[in-house]
PDB file of C-alpha atoms in Angstrom:
ATOM      1  CA  MET A   1     -66.128  24.249  -1.475  1.00 57.00           C
ATOM      2  CA  ASP A   2     -68.298  23.972   1.311  1.00 68.00           C
ATOM      3  CA  LYS A   3     -69.334  20.741  -0.315  1.00 78.00           C
ATOM      4  CA  LEU A   4     -66.727  18.718  -0.755  1.00 85.00           C
ATOM      5  CA  LEU A   5     -66.164  19.288   3.115  1.00 86.00           C
ATOM      6  CA  TRP A   6     -69.903  18.965   3.955  1.00 86.00           C
ATOM      7  CA  GLU A   7     -72.182  17.129   1.770  1.00 78.00           C
ATOM      8  CA  PRO A   8     -71.535  13.648   0.542  1.00 64.00           C
ATOM      9  CA  ALA A   9     -69.887  13.030  -2.623  1.00 61.00           C
ATOM     10  CA  PRO A  10     -73.274  11.708  -5.109  1.00 56.00           C
ATOM     11  CA  VAL A  11     -73.318   7.810  -5.981  1.00 53.00           C
ATOM     12  CA  PRO A  12     -73.476   8.188  -9.985  1.00 50.00           C
ATOM     13  CA  ARG A  13     -76.173   6.302 -10.828  1.00 57.00           C
ATOM     14  CA  ARG A  14     -75.199   4.933 -14.131  1.00 57.00           C
ATOM     15  CA  GLY A  15     -71.855   4.277 -15.015  1.00 50.00           C
ATOM     16  CA  PRO A  16     -68.524   2.775 -12.694  1.00 55.00           C
ATOM     17  CA  ARG A  17     -68.412   4.089  -8.913  1.00 62.00           C
ATOM     18  CA  PRO A  18     -65.879   6.319  -8.193  1.00 68.00           C
ATOM     19  CA  ALA A  19     -61.970   4.458  -7.966  1.00 81.00           C
ATOM     20  CA  PHE A  20     -61.785   6.497  -4.683  1.00 87.00           C
ATOM     21  CA  THR A  21     -63.622   8.356  -1.919  1.00 90.00           C
ATOM     22  CA  LEU A  22     -62.367  11.889  -1.056  1.00 92.00           C
ATOM     23  CA  ALA A  23     -61.302  10.649   2.147  1.00 92.00           C
ATOM     24  CA  ASP A  24     -58.919   7.824   0.293  1.00 94.00           C
ATOM     25  CA  ILE A  25     -57.352  11.573  -1.130  1.00 95.00           C
ATOM     26  CA  ALA A  26     -57.068  13.210   2.184  1.00 96.00           C
ATOM     27  CA  ARG A  27     -55.373  10.261   3.898  1.00 96.00           C
ATOM     28  CA  ALA A  28     -52.878   9.504   0.887  1.00 97.00           C
ATOM     29  CA  GLY A  29     -52.160  13.242   1.217  1.00 97.00           C
ATOM     30  CA  ILE A  30     -51.666  13.004   5.700  1.00 98.00           C
ATOM     31  CA  ALA A  31     -49.296  10.014   4.484  1.00 97.00           C
ATOM     32  CA  ILE A  32     -47.142  12.411   2.629  1.00 98.00           C
ATOM     33  CA  ALA A  33     -47.090  15.404   4.639  1.00 97.00           C
ATOM     34  CA  ASP A  34     -46.729  13.460   8.128  1.00 96.00           C
ATOM     35  CA  ALA A  35     -43.489  11.824   6.445  1.00 96.00           C
ATOM     36  CA  ASP A  36     -42.639  15.016   4.523  1.00 96.00           C
ATOM     37  CA  GLY A  37     -43.739  18.434   5.705  1.00 96.00           C
ATOM     38  CA  LEU A  38     -47.183  19.841   3.704  1.00 96.00           C
ATOM     39  CA  ALA A  39     -44.975  21.841   1.604  1.00 96.00           C
ATOM     40  CA  ALA A  40     -44.316  18.215  -0.104  1.00 97.00           C
ATOM     41  CA  VAL A  41     -47.926  17.214  -0.826  1.00 97.00           C
ATOM     42  CA  THR A  42     -48.748  17.818  -4.131  1.00 96.00           C
ATOM     43  CA  MET A  43     -51.479  17.023  -6.533  1.00 96.00           C
ATOM     44  CA  GLN A  44     -48.844  14.897  -8.675  1.00 96.00           C
ATOM     45  CA  ARG A  45     -47.605  13.681  -5.626  1.00 97.00           C
ATOM     46  CA  VAL A  46     -51.121  12.377  -4.260  1.00 97.00           C
ATOM     47  CA  ALA A  47     -52.092  10.956  -7.664  1.00 96.00           C
ATOM     48  CA  ASP A  48     -48.883   9.243  -8.090  1.00 96.00           C
ATOM     49  CA  GLN A  49     -49.682   8.132  -4.381  1.00 95.00           C
ATOM     50  CA  LEU A  50     -52.653   7.191  -5.922  1.00 95.00           C
ATOM     51  CA  GLY A  51     -51.646   5.479  -9.026  1.00 94.00           C
ATOM     52  CA  VAL A  52     -53.742   7.570 -11.154  1.00 93.00           C
ATOM     53  CA  THR A  53     -52.906  10.655 -13.230  1.00 93.00           C
ATOM     54  CA  LYS A  54     -53.014  14.462 -11.742  1.00 94.00           C
ATOM     55  CA  MET A  55     -55.821  15.088 -14.370  1.00 94.00           C
ATOM     56  CA  ALA A  56     -57.657  12.327 -12.983  1.00 92.00           C
ATOM     57  CA  LEU A  57     -57.406  13.555  -9.414  1.00 93.00           C
ATOM     58  CA  TYR A  58     -59.159  16.955  -9.969  1.00 92.00           C
ATOM     59  CA  ARG A  59     -62.022  15.033 -10.721  1.00 90.00           C
ATOM     60  CA  TYR A  60     -62.624  14.877  -7.546  1.00 91.00           C
ATOM     61  CA  VAL A  61     -60.811  17.518  -5.932  1.00 92.00           C
ATOM     62  CA  PRO A  62     -60.339  20.871  -7.553  1.00 92.00           C
ATOM     63  CA  GLY A  63     -56.953  21.681  -6.478  1.00 92.00           C
ATOM     64  CA  LYS A  64     -53.969  21.796  -2.938  1.00 93.00           C
ATOM     65  CA  ALA A  65     -56.071  24.479  -0.852  1.00 91.00           C
ATOM     66  CA  GLU A  66     -58.978  21.546  -1.207  1.00 92.00           C
ATOM     67  CA  LEU A  67     -57.015  18.963  -0.988  1.00 95.00           C
ATOM     68  CA  VAL A  68     -55.228  19.983   2.282  1.00 95.00           C
ATOM     69  CA  ALA A  69     -58.225  21.662   3.946  1.00 94.00           C
ATOM     70  CA  LEU A  70     -60.235  17.580   3.066  1.00 94.00           C
ATOM     71  CA  MET A  71     -56.883  16.489   5.364  1.00 96.00           C
ATOM     72  CA  LEU A  72     -57.446  18.484   7.993  1.00 96.00           C
ATOM     73  CA  ASP A  73     -60.306  17.492   8.188  1.00 94.00           C
ATOM     74  CA  ILE A  74     -59.871  14.138   8.846  1.00 95.00           C
ATOM     75  CA  GLY A  75     -56.361  14.389  10.452  1.00 95.00           C
ATOM     76  CA  LEU A  76     -57.951  16.222  13.015  1.00 93.00           C
ATOM     77  CA  ASP A  77     -60.689  14.056  13.136  1.00 93.00           C
ATOM     78  CA  GLY A  78     -63.460  14.516  15.913  1.00 92.00           C
ATOM     79  CA  PRO A  79     -63.357  15.306  19.339  1.00 94.00           C
ATOM     80  CA  PRO A  80     -63.128  12.632  22.421  1.00 93.00           C
ATOM     81  CA  ASP A  81     -66.381  11.575  24.117  1.00 92.00           C
ATOM     82  CA  LEU A  82     -66.642  13.829  27.109  1.00 91.00           C
ATOM     83  CA  ASP A  83     -70.400  12.577  28.259  1.00 85.00           C
ATOM     84  CA  ASP A  84     -70.167  12.016  31.607  1.00 84.00           C
ATOM     85  CA  ARG A  85     -68.076  13.825  32.831  1.00 90.00           C
ATOM     86  CA  ASP A  86     -68.039  17.757  34.916  1.00 95.00           C
ATOM     87  CA  TRP A  87     -66.382  20.729  32.780  1.00 96.00           C
ATOM     88  CA  ARG A  88     -62.975  20.252  34.021  1.00 97.00           C
ATOM     89  CA  ALA A  89     -62.432  16.761  33.342  1.00 96.00           C
ATOM     90  CA  ALA A  90     -63.874  17.334  30.112  1.00 97.00           C
ATOM     91  CA  LEU A  91     -61.850  20.343  28.957  1.00 98.00           C
ATOM     92  CA  ASP A  92     -58.761  18.745  30.050  1.00 97.00           C
ATOM     93  CA  ALA A  93     -59.215  16.087  28.639  1.00 97.00           C
ATOM     94  CA  TRP A  94     -59.887  18.016  25.454  1.00 98.00           C
ATOM     95  CA  ALA A  95     -56.960  19.371  25.217  1.00 97.00           C
ATOM     96  CA  ARG A  96     -54.832  16.986  25.313  1.00 97.00           C
ATOM     97  CA  ALA A  97     -56.469  15.216  22.697  1.00 97.00           C
ATOM     98  CA  LEU A  98     -56.430  17.949  20.826  1.00 97.00           C
ATOM     99  CA  PHE A  99     -52.354  18.384  21.729  1.00 96.00           C
ATOM    100  CA  ALA A 100     -52.103  14.936  20.654  1.00 96.00           C
ATOM    101  CA  ALA A 101     -53.599  15.207  16.990  1.00 96.00           C
ATOM    102  CA  PHE A 102     -51.010  18.588  16.389  1.00 96.00           C
ATOM    103  CA  VAL A 103     -48.349  15.971  17.676  1.00 95.00           C
ATOM    104  CA  ALA A 104     -49.646  13.285  15.318  1.00 96.00           C
ATOM    105  CA  HIS A 105     -49.576  15.340  12.533  1.00 97.00           C
ATOM    106  CA  PRO A 106     -47.102  18.842  12.655  1.00 96.00           C
ATOM    107  CA  TRP A 107     -48.241  19.840   8.921  1.00 97.00           C
ATOM    108  CA  ALA A 108     -51.822  20.681  10.173  1.00 96.00           C
ATOM    109  CA  LEU A 109     -50.209  23.020  12.677  1.00 95.00           C
ATOM    110  CA  GLU A 110     -49.544  25.200   9.284  1.00 94.00           C
ATOM    111  CA  ALA A 111     -52.540  24.124   7.415  1.00 94.00           C
ATOM    112  CA  ALA A 112     -54.947  25.576  10.695  1.00 92.00           C
ATOM    113  CA  VAL A 113     -53.887  28.872  10.557  1.00 88.00           C
ATOM    114  CA  GLY A 114     -55.852  31.798   8.582  1.00 83.00           C
ATOM    115  CA  ALA A 115     -58.705  32.121   6.480  1.00 80.00           C
ATOM    116  CA  ARG A 116     -60.234  29.086   5.810  1.00 83.00           C
ATOM    117  CA  LEU A 117     -63.424  26.838   4.923  1.00 82.00           C
ATOM    118  CA  ILE A 118     -63.730  24.861   8.272  1.00 88.00           C
ATOM    119  CA  GLY A 119     -64.712  21.556   8.254  1.00 91.00           C
ATOM    120  CA  PRO A 120     -67.507  19.584  10.552  1.00 93.00           C
ATOM    121  CA  ASN A 121     -65.150  17.531  12.555  1.00 94.00           C
ATOM    122  CA  GLU A 122     -62.994  21.194  13.083  1.00 93.00           C
ATOM    123  CA  LEU A 123     -65.975  22.512  14.034  1.00 94.00           C
ATOM    124  CA  GLY A 124     -67.069  19.623  16.223  1.00 96.00           C
ATOM    125  CA  TRP A 125     -64.496  20.488  18.116  1.00 96.00           C
ATOM    126  CA  LEU A 126     -65.584  23.789  18.943  1.00 96.00           C
ATOM    127  CA  GLU A 127     -69.389  22.696  20.388  1.00 96.00           C
ATOM    128  CA  SER A 128     -67.471  20.054  21.857  1.00 97.00           C
ATOM    129  CA  ALA A 129     -65.859  22.588  23.911  1.00 97.00           C
ATOM    130  CA  VAL A 130     -68.578  25.175  24.418  1.00 97.00           C
ATOM    131  CA  ALA A 131     -70.614  21.911  25.204  1.00 96.00           C
ATOM    132  CA  ALA A 132     -68.700  20.828  28.250  1.00 96.00           C
ATOM    133  CA  LEU A 133     -69.264  24.797  29.884  1.00 96.00           C
ATOM    134  CA  THR A 134     -72.978  25.122  28.918  1.00 95.00           C
ATOM    135  CA  GLY A 135     -74.307  25.385  31.362  1.00 92.00           C
ATOM    136  CA  THR A 136     -71.517  26.828  33.816  1.00 93.00           C
ATOM    137  CA  GLY A 137     -72.762  30.098  34.211  1.00 92.00           C
ATOM    138  CA  LEU A 138     -70.501  31.321  31.219  1.00 95.00           C
ATOM    139  CA  ARG A 139     -71.687  34.029  28.548  1.00 94.00           C
ATOM    140  CA  GLY A 140     -71.630  32.518  24.819  1.00 95.00           C
ATOM    141  CA  ASP A 141     -68.420  35.007  24.375  1.00 96.00           C
ATOM    142  CA  GLU A 142     -66.352  33.583  27.408  1.00 96.00           C
ATOM    143  CA  MET A 143     -66.937  29.754  26.343  1.00 97.00           C
ATOM    144  CA  LEU A 144     -65.608  30.438  22.863  1.00 97.00           C
ATOM    145  CA  ASP A 145     -62.679  32.610  24.517  1.00 97.00           C
ATOM    146  CA  VAL A 146     -62.506  29.259  26.286  1.00 98.00           C
ATOM    147  CA  ALA A 147     -62.049  27.466  23.752  1.00 97.00           C
ATOM    148  CA  VAL A 148     -59.251  29.892  21.755  1.00 96.00           C
ATOM    149  CA  ILE A 149     -56.727  29.721  24.643  1.00 97.00           C
ATOM    150  CA  LEU A 150     -56.738  26.543  25.212  1.00 98.00           C
ATOM    151  CA  VAL A 151     -56.807  25.622  21.599  1.00 97.00           C
ATOM    152  CA  GLY A 152     -53.543  28.282  21.360  1.00 96.00           C
ATOM    153  CA  HIS A 153     -51.903  26.245  24.607  1.00 96.00           C
ATOM    154  CA  ALA A 154     -52.550  23.065  22.549  1.00 96.00           C
ATOM    155  CA  ARG A 155     -50.820  24.403  19.322  1.00 95.00           C
ATOM    156  CA  ASN A 156     -48.218  26.085  20.865  1.00 93.00           C
ATOM    157  CA  LEU A 157     -46.032  23.096  23.013  1.00 92.00           C
ATOM    158  CA  ALA A 158     -47.360  20.750  20.215  1.00 93.00           C
ATOM    159  CA  ALA A 159     -45.219  23.402  17.748  1.00 92.00           C
ATOM    160  CA  GLN A 160     -42.266  22.548  20.240  1.00 87.00           C
ATOM    161  CA  THR A 161     -42.709  19.566  21.170  1.00 86.00           C
ATOM    162  CA  THR A 162     -42.500  18.336  16.851  1.00 86.00           C
ATOM    163  CA  ALA A 163     -39.670  21.139  17.025  1.00 80.00           C
ATOM    164  CA  THR A 164     -37.384  19.734  19.409  1.00 67.00           C
ATOM    165  CA  PRO A 165     -39.449  15.829  19.824  1.00 54.00           C
ATOM    166  CA  VAL A 166     -36.642  15.680  22.711  1.00 52.00           C
ATOM    167  CA  ASP A 167     -36.984  15.994  26.503  1.00 54.00           C
ATOM    168  CA  ALA A 168     -37.974  19.787  24.757  1.00 54.00           C
ATOM    169  CA  GLU A 169     -38.135  21.763  28.240  1.00 59.00           C
ATOM    170  CA  GLY A 170     -34.889  20.539  29.114  1.00 61.00           C
ATOM    171  CA  ALA A 171     -33.247  20.847  26.228  1.00 65.00           C
ATOM    172  CA  LEU A 172     -34.834  25.027  26.821  1.00 66.00           C
ATOM    173  CA  ASP A 173     -33.740  24.802  30.414  1.00 71.00           C
ATOM    174  CA  ASP A 174     -29.971  23.689  29.629  1.00 76.00           C
ATOM    175  CA  ALA A 175     -29.839  26.205  26.390  1.00 78.00           C
ATOM    176  CA  ILE A 176     -31.102  29.641  29.129  1.00 82.00           C
ATOM    177  CA  ALA A 177     -28.546  27.886  32.312  1.00 83.00           C
ATOM    178  CA  GLY A 178     -25.420  28.145  29.164  1.00 85.00           C
ATOM    179  CA  LEU A 179     -26.109  31.604  28.540  1.00 88.00           C
ATOM    180  CA  VAL A 180     -26.494  32.647  32.089  1.00 88.00           C
ATOM    181  CA  ALA A 181     -23.358  30.974  33.438  1.00 88.00           C
ATOM    182  CA  GLY A 182     -20.900  33.337  34.009  1.00 85.00           C
ATOM    183  CA  ARG A 183     -23.876  36.061  33.844  1.00 90.00           C
ATOM    184  CA  GLU A 184     -25.487  35.504  36.915  1.00 87.00           C
ATOM    185  CA  ASP A 185     -25.028  39.083  38.350  1.00 89.00           C
ATOM    186  CA  ARG A 186     -26.878  40.574  35.247  1.00 89.00           C
ATOM    187  CA  PHE A 187     -29.690  37.669  35.449  1.00 88.00           C
ATOM    188  CA  PRO A 188     -30.115  37.065  38.675  1.00 88.00           C
ATOM    189  CA  ALA A 189     -33.728  35.536  39.237  1.00 89.00           C
ATOM    190  CA  LEU A 190     -32.693  33.357  36.219  1.00 87.00           C
ATOM    191  CA  SER A 191     -30.376  31.569  37.820  1.00 88.00           C
ATOM    192  CA  ALA A 192     -31.731  31.159  40.851  1.00 86.00           C
ATOM    193  CA  ALA A 193     -34.921  30.079  38.940  1.00 84.00           C
ATOM    194  CA  LEU A 194     -32.846  27.534  37.166  1.00 83.00           C
ATOM    195  CA  ARG A 195     -31.057  26.299  40.312  1.00 83.00           C
ATOM    196  CA  GLU A 196     -34.318  25.040  42.033  1.00 80.00           C
ATOM    197  CA  VAL A 197     -35.353  23.315  38.413  1.00 77.00           C
ATOM    198  CA  ARG A 198     -35.141  19.749  39.176  1.00 72.00           C
ATOM    199  CA  PRO A 199     -35.354  17.043  35.788  1.00 68.00           C
ATOM    200  CA  ASP A 200     -38.790  15.255  37.961  1.00 65.00           C
ATOM    201  CA  GLN A 201     -40.383  18.695  36.979  1.00 60.00           C
ATOM    202  CA  GLN A 202     -39.449  19.361  33.350  1.00 58.00           C
ATOM    203  CA  ASN A 203     -41.846  18.283  30.037  1.00 63.00           C
ATOM    204  CA  GLN A 204     -44.887  19.756  32.687  1.00 79.00           C
ATOM    205  CA  ALA A 205     -46.017  22.494  30.383  1.00 87.00           C
ATOM    206  CA  LEU A 206     -48.860  20.719  28.997  1.00 92.00           C
ATOM    207  CA  ASP A 207     -49.881  19.754  32.915  1.00 92.00           C
ATOM    208  CA  PHE A 208     -49.022  23.490  34.368  1.00 91.00           C
ATOM    209  CA  GLY A 209     -50.327  25.066  31.362  1.00 94.00           C
ATOM    210  CA  LEU A 210     -53.916  23.554  31.352  1.00 96.00           C
ATOM    211  CA  ALA A 211     -54.276  23.439  34.882  1.00 96.00           C
ATOM    212  CA  ARG A 212     -53.631  27.400  35.686  1.00 96.00           C
ATOM    213  CA  ILE A 213     -56.052  27.473  32.466  1.00 97.00           C
ATOM    214  CA  LEU A 214     -58.746  25.804  33.907  1.00 97.00           C
ATOM    215  CA  ASP A 215     -58.033  27.362  37.598  1.00 97.00           C
ATOM    216  CA  GLY A 216     -59.195  30.758  36.169  1.00 97.00           C
ATOM    217  CA  VAL A 217     -62.074  29.836  34.596  1.00 97.00           C
ATOM    218  CA  GLY A 218     -63.472  28.076  37.639  1.00 96.00           C
ATOM    219  CA  ALA A 219     -62.451  31.234  39.788  1.00 95.00           C
ATOM    220  CA  LEU A 220     -64.486  32.788  37.138  1.00 95.00           C
ATOM    221  CA  ILE A 221     -67.292  30.136  37.372  1.00 94.00           C
ATOM    222  CA  ALA A 222     -67.150  30.128  41.213  1.00 93.00           C
ATOM    223  CA  ASP A 223     -67.473  34.334  40.443  1.00 89.00           C
ATOM    224  CA  ARG A 224     -70.518  34.652  38.908  1.00 83.00           C
ATOM    225  CA  GLY A 225     -72.011  32.238  42.231  1.00 71.00           C
ATOM    226  CA  SER A 226     -72.889  29.575  39.856  1.00 51.00           C
ATOM    227  CA  GLY A 227     -73.235  26.362  40.345  1.00 50.00           C
ATOM    228  CA  ALA A 228     -73.199  24.065  37.099  1.00 44.00           C
ATOM    229  CA  THR A 229     -76.585  22.270  35.308  1.00 44.00           C
ATOM    230  CA  GLY A 230     -76.685  19.459  32.899  1.00 40.00           C
ATOM    231  CA  ALA A 231     -74.213  17.048  31.815  1.00 42.00           C
ATOM    232  CA  HIS A 232     -71.249  19.178  32.868  1.00 48.00           C
ATOM    233  CA  PRO A 233     -71.427  19.874  36.689  1.00 45.00           C
ATOM    234  CA  VAL A 234     -68.387  22.156  38.509  1.00 42.00           C
ATOM    235  CA  PRO A 235     -66.401  20.152  40.795  1.00 43.00           C
TER     236      PRO A 235
END
């Protein structure tokens, strides 16, 4: 499996060239998952999409677990170009790009959990986040923790967005308001907060969360008394 993700397929010296690349196969699986979800991806269905037999597909990919790993790595693609940005702007762009990737491929939220083999594109996302923080004075474990927190925020918001794609936050506010109505004495704090919510303040959870997370990171960097060095200085 390591070779499947990390090493290019060898080109045969003799005989016909392979009809498909691993990327071709992964993209066929991605098309199915985007349309019908990860559970709909089977070796048979991917083979049908490619116009080959299932046994022929097994000559390229050993099974569904390996196929999903390829799909995830190709579906996420690589991180955005963060050159010439300070650490905060870089991580903001990084988290928004990851959120967009999860929204574009909701099945990836299910695939990117648990113990599994990580491919080069997915590892490249982590490399990019750590590189953005290099020179800020944070320790290695802290840089990794920042990346994990940002991934969690992007994942959670993407899951909410894809589950209720139209005005997810507004729908939640409306649902809570409906439950609180007539029960204001029991839930006075919620009732007061809901009265202050305006339509233009909804659907800002991604922005708000990113700003607060990065505020905290900035405060930690400032407390260390370190000015940033390198390509990503502290703003």
